[in-house]
mmCIF file of N, CA and C in Angstrom:
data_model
loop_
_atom_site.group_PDB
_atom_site.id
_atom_site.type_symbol
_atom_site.label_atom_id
_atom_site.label_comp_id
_atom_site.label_asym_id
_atom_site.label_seq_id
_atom_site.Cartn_x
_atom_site.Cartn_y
_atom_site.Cartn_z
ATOM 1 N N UNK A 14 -1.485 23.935 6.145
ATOM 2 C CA UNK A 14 -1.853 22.563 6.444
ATOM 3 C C UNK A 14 -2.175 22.446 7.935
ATOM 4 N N UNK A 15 -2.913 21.821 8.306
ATOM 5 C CA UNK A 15 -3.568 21.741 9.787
ATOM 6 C C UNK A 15 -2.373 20.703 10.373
ATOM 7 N N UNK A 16 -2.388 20.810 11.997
ATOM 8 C CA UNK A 16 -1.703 19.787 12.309
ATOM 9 C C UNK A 16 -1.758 18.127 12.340
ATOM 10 N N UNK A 17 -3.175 18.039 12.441
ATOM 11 C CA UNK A 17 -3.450 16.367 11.977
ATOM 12 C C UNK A 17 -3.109 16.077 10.780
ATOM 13 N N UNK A 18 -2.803 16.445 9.592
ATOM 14 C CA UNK A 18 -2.393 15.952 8.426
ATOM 15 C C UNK A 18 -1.079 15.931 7.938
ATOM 16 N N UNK A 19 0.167 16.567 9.377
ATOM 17 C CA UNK A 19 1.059 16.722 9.238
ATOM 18 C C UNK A 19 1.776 15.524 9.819
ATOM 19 N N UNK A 20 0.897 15.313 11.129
ATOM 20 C CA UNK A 20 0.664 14.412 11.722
ATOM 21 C C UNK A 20 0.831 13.025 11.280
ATOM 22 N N UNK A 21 -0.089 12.903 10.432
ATOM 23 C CA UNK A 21 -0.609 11.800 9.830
ATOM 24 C C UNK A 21 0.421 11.265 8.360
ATOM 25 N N UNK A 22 0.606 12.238 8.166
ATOM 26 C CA UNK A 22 1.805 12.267 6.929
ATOM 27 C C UNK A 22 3.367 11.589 7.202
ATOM 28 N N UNK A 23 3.590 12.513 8.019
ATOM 29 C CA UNK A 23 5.169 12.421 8.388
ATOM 30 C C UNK A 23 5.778 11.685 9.981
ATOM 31 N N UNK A 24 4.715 11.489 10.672
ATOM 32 C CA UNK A 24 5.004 11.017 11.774
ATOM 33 C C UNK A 24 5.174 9.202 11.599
ATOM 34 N N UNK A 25 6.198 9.122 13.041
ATOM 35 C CA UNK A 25 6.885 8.176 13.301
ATOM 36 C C UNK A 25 6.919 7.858 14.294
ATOM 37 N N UNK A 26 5.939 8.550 14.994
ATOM 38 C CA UNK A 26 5.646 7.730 16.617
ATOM 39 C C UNK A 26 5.355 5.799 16.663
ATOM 40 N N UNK A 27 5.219 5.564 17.557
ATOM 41 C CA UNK A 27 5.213 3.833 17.820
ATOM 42 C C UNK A 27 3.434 3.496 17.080
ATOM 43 N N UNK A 28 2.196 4.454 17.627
ATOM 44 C CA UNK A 28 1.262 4.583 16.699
ATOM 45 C C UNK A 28 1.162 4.718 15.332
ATOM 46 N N UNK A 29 1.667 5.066 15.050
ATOM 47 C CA UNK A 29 2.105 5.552 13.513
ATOM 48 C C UNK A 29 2.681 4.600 12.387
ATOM 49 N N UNK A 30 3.933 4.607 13.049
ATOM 50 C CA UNK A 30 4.914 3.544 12.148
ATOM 51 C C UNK A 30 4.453 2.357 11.486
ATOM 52 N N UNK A 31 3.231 1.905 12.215
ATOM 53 C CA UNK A 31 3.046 0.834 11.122
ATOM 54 C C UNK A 31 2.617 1.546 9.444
ATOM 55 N N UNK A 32 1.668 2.060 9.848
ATOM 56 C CA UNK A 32 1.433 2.622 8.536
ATOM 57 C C UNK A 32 2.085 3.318 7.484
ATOM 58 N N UNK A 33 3.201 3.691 7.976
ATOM 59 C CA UNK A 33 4.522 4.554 7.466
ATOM 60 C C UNK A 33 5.823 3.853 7.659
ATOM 61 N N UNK A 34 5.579 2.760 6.371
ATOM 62 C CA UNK A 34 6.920 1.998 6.839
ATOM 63 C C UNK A 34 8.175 2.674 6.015
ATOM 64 N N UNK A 35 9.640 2.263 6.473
ATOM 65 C CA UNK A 35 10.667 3.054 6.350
ATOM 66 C C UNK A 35 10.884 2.623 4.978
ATOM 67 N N UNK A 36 11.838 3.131 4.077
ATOM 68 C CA UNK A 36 11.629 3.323 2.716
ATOM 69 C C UNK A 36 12.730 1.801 2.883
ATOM 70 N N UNK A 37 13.599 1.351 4.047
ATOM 71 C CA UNK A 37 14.441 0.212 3.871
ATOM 72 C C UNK A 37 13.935 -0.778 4.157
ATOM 73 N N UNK A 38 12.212 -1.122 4.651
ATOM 74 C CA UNK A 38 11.511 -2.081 5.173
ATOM 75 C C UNK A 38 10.924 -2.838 3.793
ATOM 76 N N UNK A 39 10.895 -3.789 3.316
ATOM 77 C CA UNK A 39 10.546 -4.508 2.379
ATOM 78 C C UNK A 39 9.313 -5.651 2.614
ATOM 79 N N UNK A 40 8.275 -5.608 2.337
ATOM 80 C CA UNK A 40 7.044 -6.447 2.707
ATOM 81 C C UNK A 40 7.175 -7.872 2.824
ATOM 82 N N UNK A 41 6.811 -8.730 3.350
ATOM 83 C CA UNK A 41 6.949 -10.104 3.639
ATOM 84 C C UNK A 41 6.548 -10.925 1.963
ATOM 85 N N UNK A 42 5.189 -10.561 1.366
ATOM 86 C CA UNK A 42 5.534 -11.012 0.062
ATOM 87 C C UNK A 42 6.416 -10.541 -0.808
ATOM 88 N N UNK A 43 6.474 -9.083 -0.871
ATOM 89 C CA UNK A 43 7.742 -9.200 -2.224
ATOM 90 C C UNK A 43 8.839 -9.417 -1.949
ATOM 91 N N UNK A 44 9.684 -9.511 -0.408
ATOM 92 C CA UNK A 44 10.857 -10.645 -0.105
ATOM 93 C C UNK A 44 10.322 -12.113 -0.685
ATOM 94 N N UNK A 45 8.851 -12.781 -0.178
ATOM 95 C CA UNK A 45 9.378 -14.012 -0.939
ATOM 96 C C UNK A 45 9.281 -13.660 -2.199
ATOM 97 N N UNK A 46 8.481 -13.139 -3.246
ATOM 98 C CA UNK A 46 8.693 -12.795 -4.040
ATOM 99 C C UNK A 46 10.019 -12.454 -4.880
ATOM 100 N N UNK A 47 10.427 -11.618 -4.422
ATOM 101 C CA UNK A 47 12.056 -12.015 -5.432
ATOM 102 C C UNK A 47 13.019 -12.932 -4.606
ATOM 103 N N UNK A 48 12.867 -13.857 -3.680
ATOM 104 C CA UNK A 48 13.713 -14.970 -3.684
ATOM 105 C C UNK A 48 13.191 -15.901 -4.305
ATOM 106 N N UNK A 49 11.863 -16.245 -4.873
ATOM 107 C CA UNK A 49 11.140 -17.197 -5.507
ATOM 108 C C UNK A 49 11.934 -16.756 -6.994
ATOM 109 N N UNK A 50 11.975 -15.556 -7.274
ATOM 110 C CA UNK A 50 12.571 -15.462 -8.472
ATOM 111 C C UNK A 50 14.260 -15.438 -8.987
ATOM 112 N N UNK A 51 14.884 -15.125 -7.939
ATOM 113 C CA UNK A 51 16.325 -15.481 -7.631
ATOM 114 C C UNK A 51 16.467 -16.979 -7.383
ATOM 115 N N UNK A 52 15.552 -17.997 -6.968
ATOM 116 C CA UNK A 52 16.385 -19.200 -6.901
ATOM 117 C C UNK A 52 15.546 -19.698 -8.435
ATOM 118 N N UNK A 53 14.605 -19.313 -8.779
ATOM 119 C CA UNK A 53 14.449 -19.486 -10.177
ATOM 120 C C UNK A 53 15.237 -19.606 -11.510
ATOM 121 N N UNK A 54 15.566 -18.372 -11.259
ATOM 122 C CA UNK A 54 17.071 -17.964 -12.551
ATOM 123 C C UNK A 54 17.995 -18.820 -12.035
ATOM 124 N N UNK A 55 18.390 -18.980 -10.444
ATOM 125 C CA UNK A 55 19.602 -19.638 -10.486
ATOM 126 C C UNK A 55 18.811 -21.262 -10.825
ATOM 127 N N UNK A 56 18.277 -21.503 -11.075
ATOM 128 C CA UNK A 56 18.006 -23.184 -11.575
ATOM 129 C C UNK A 56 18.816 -23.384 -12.681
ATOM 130 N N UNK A 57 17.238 -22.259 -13.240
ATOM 131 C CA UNK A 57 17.213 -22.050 -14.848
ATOM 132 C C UNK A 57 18.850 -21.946 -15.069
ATOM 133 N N UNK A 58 19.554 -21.193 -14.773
ATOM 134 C CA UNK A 58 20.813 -20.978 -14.759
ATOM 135 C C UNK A 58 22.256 -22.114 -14.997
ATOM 136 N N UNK A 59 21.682 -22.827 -13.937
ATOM 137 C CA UNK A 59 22.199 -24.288 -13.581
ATOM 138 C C UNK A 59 21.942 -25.184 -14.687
ATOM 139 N N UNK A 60 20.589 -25.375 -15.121
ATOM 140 C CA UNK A 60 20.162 -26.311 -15.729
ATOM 141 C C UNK A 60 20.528 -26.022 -17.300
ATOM 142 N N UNK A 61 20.460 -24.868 -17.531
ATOM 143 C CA UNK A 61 21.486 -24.171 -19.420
ATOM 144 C C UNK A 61 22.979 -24.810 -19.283
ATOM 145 N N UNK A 62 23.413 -24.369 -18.029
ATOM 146 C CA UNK A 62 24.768 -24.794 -17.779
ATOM 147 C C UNK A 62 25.024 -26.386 -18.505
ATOM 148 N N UNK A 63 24.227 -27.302 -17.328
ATOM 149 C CA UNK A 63 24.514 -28.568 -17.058
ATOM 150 C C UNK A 63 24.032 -28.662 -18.974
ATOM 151 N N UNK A 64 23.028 -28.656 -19.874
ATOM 152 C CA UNK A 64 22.711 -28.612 -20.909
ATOM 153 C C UNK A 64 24.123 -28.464 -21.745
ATOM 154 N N UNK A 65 24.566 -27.251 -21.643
ATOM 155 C CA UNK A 65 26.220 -26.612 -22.481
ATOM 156 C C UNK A 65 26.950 -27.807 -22.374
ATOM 157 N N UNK A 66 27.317 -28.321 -21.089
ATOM 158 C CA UNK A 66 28.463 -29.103 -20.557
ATOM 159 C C UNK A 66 28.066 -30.329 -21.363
ATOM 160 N N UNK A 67 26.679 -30.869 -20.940
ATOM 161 C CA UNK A 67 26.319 -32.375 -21.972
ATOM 162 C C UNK A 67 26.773 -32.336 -23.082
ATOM 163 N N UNK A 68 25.819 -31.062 -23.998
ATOM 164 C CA UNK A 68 26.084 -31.409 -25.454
ATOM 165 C C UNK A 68 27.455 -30.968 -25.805
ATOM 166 N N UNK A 69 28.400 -30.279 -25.177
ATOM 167 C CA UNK A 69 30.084 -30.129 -25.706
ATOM 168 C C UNK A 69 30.488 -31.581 -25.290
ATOM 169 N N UNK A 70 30.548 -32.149 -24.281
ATOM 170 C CA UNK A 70 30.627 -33.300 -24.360
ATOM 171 C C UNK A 70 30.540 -34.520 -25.166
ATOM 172 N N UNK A 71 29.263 -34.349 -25.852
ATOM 173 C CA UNK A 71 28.894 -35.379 -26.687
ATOM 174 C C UNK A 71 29.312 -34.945 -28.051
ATOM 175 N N UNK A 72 29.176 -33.733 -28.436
ATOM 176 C CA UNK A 72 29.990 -33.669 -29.387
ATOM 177 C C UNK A 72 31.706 -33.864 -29.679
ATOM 178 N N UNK A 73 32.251 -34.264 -28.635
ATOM 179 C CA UNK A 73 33.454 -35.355 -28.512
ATOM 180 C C UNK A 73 33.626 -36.263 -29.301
ATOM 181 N N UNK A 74 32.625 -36.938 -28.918
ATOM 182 C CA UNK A 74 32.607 -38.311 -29.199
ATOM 183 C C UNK A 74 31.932 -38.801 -30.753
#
């Protein structure tokens, strides 16, 4: 392998790094992306809940 492609591959100089982001760096959309979907479920979540609680309730009465 030549040295520019070793270069270009594996390097982590301040030039570089953007293009070679670290495997713990996570992109600006798919962070919002799964918090759009985490406060989703937790609605959805909430809102089955509050649903359970009504109708045991009303079946009380």
């Amino acid at each position: 392998m030549s040295r520019d492609r070793i270069h270009a591959i594996y390097c982590r100089c301040p030039q570089c790094a953007p293009r070679h982001p670290s495997a713990a760096d996570i992109s600006p959309v798919l962070r919002i992306a799964l918090l759009t979907t985490a406060i989703g479920i937790g609605l959805a979540a909430v809102a089955w809940l509050g649903a359970a609680v009504i109708a045991s309730l009303s079946s009380w009465s």
